[in-house]
Amino acid sequence: MLHKISLGSGDISKYRMVAVKKVIDELVSLGEELKGLRVCHVNSTPFGGGVAELLACQIPLMRAVGIQADWQVIRGDHTFFTITKGFHNALQGAVFSEIESERMKGTYRANNQENAQELDLNYDVFIVNDPQPAALRHYLPENKAKWIWRCHVDSSNPSEAVWNFLRPYVEEHDAAVFTTREFVPKDLNMPKIATMTPAICPLSSKNMFIERNVCRELIANMGFDPQRPLITQVSRFDRWKDPFGTIAAYKLAKEEIPGVQLALIGSFAPDDPEAWDMHAALSSEAIKDDDFYLFSNLTGVGNMEVNAFQRASDVVVQKSIREGFGLVVAEALWKETPVVAGNAGGIPLQMTGELSDYLVNSVEECADKLVYLLQNPDVRERLGKAGKRIVQRNFLISRLARDELRLIKSLVS
Ligand code: UDP
């Protein structure tokens, strides 16, 4: 059997204290209507990256309103995850011509077939996340369950070869979900296509309130000078997150503000084999500069530490050049920390109003915005407060759970 992630049940009364009342009321009422429905999310990693982050907080919330929610994780070896990372990149527009090889297609199919045999089928609804498990349904006998494919990446302009291979598997689902209309590939033909943005959990150890002075002390213990400015980027070691662009912008900013320090926090996930090379290249940069620190989940920087860095930083950077959504942006804004971010994918959905002035298209622009914000604490404070309001209204997990239950209801009723 596939691994099922062990999670508890949330406490809806705690969400009532932070989230929009109307949303919670609708969520509770949908939960009552669908009480006992068995819903299972399937993905390819229990940690490292946005999908795992989402599921870890969404499943307990679904349980809190009466849904029997679970999360199963497919298995795969290095070869399989190298292929699927190629798919991930290709959906975001990179070339992945190797997909033409029958051997690669065969490996992907064989893995999905094996995982399909191991899947616990005792559910009314399956939500299959991203390309790794997209062919599971194909390898299962007809059953009464409803199947949803959830795409978390910017698939507005996918590589044709990979999309042509994946599309027939995706189209075997009853519905597909994308973060925004723009990400729906033009030729996708499905009975139902829904859109919903991801969201963060306000109560998790990643996002719960911690006093700023405690956060500053924590980062001081890790070697930073709390008297000097700090900018931080938190993301997987992935080319689309453009960490080298962030380093270049930091170096330019340092010409104006010599005391500035940079923290790059990254995570390794079992389904992301490219991370190791990227980490090695970043390490060689970090050893050249005493004010640039590189951390990862493998060196003990977990949710609480990320929380502390996002709170203690003067500015958070996310210089992505492609981005499905960028939970890290919402996480920083929730903590009232201003963000300078790449004008890419799902990021502009979060950085609206005055915050949109800090969407950047180049290293130079990124450096200019960093310098401006580091020199203007009042602007930082204003942006941070505006950001928190945006997240509170639009990007808390209760809204996502509500949206998902609305879709499920439309499929099962
Ligand atoms: N993350 C983390 N530690 C790290 C790097 C990332 O906990 O070292 C988390 C981050 O806080 C966020 C998620 O991983 O919750 C990344 O989600 P996002 O949507 O930003 O990007 P994705 O990885 O899905 O492309």
PDB file of C-alpha atoms and ligand atoms in Angstrom, residues 48-51 53 206 234-236 241 265-267 295-297 301 303 306 310 323 325-328 331, ligand 1:
ATOM      1  CA  GLY A  48       9.657  20.106   0.497  1.00  0.00           C
ATOM      2  CA  GLY A  49       7.642  22.466  -1.642  1.00  0.00           C
ATOM      3  CA  GLY A  50       4.252  24.037  -1.842  1.00  0.00           C
ATOM      4  CA  VAL A  51       2.000  21.034  -2.466  1.00  0.00           C
ATOM      5  CA  GLU A  53       2.817  22.440   2.602  1.00  0.00           C
ATOM      6  CA  LYS A 206       5.397  28.050   9.626  1.00  0.00           C
ATOM      7  CA  VAL A 234      12.978  30.885   0.850  1.00  0.00           C
ATOM      8  CA  SER A 235      12.469  28.382  -1.966  1.00  0.00           C
ATOM      9  CA  ARG A 236      13.293  24.970  -3.364  1.00  0.00           C
ATOM     10  CA  LYS A 241      13.220  30.505  -8.404  1.00  0.00           C
ATOM     11  CA  ILE A 265      16.890  29.087   2.607  1.00  0.00           C
ATOM     12  CA  GLY A 266      16.162  26.138   0.390  1.00  0.00           C
ATOM     13  CA  SER A 267      14.646  22.723   0.663  1.00  0.00           C
ATOM     14  CA  PHE A 295      20.556  27.059   4.789  1.00  0.00           C
ATOM     15  CA  SER A 296      18.391  24.057   4.061  1.00  0.00           C
ATOM     16  CA  ASN A 297      15.984  21.614   5.638  1.00  0.00           C
ATOM     17  CA  VAL A 301      16.144  24.909   9.109  1.00  0.00           C
ATOM     18  CA  ASN A 303       9.160  25.454   9.618  1.00  0.00           C
ATOM     19  CA  VAL A 306      11.544  29.745   8.185  1.00  0.00           C
ATOM     20  CA  GLN A 310      10.328  35.628   7.298  1.00  0.00           C
ATOM     21  CA  GLU A 323       5.946  30.601 -10.410  1.00  0.00           C
ATOM     22  CA  PHE A 325       1.741  30.683  -7.046  1.00  0.00           C
ATOM     23  CA  GLY A 326       4.564  31.229  -4.569  1.00  0.00           C
ATOM     24  CA  LEU A 327       3.241  30.379  -1.117  1.00  0.00           C
ATOM     25  CA  VAL A 328       6.375  32.018   0.242  1.00  0.00           C
ATOM     26  CA  GLU A 331       3.752  33.615   4.038  1.00  0.00           C
TER      27      GLU A 331
HETATM   28  N1  UDP B   1       9.918  25.860   2.168  1.00  0.00           N
HETATM   29  C1  UDP B   1      10.428  25.507   3.395  1.00  0.00           C
HETATM   30  N2  UDP B   1      11.761  25.441   3.548  1.00  0.00           N
HETATM   31  C2  UDP B   1      12.619  25.731   2.566  1.00  0.00           C
HETATM   32  C3  UDP B   1      12.097  26.119   1.307  1.00  0.00           C
HETATM   33  C4  UDP B   1      10.727  26.165   1.142  1.00  0.00           C
HETATM   34  O1  UDP B   1       9.686  25.241   4.345  1.00  0.00           O
HETATM   35  O2  UDP B   1      13.823  25.655   2.771  1.00  0.00           O
HETATM   36  C5  UDP B   1       8.450  25.953   2.018  1.00  0.00           C
HETATM   37  C6  UDP B   1       7.978  27.376   1.903  1.00  0.00           C
HETATM   38  O3  UDP B   1       7.879  27.979   3.189  1.00  0.00           O
HETATM   39  C7  UDP B   1       6.644  27.183   1.201  1.00  0.00           C
HETATM   40  C8  UDP B   1       6.897  25.996   0.289  1.00  0.00           C
HETATM   41  O4  UDP B   1       8.027  25.324   0.828  1.00  0.00           O
HETATM   42  O5  UDP B   1       5.640  26.854   2.148  1.00  0.00           O
HETATM   43  C9  UDP B   1       7.188  26.424  -1.121  1.00  0.00           C
HETATM   44  O6  UDP B   1       5.996  26.736  -1.768  1.00  0.00           O
HETATM   45  P1  UDP B   1       5.937  27.702  -3.016  1.00  0.00           P
HETATM   46  O7  UDP B   1       4.528  27.744  -3.468  1.00  0.00           O
HETATM   47  O8  UDP B   1       6.561  29.007  -2.690  1.00  0.00           O
HETATM   48  O9  UDP B   1       6.875  27.015  -4.109  1.00  0.00           O
HETATM   49  P2  UDP B   1       6.925  25.537  -4.743  1.00  0.00           P
HETATM   50  O10 UDP B   1       7.983  24.807  -3.996  1.00  0.00           O
HETATM   51  O11 UDP B   1       5.587  24.920  -4.587  1.00  0.00           O
HETATM   52  O12 UDP B   1       7.319  25.766  -6.159  1.00  0.00           O
END
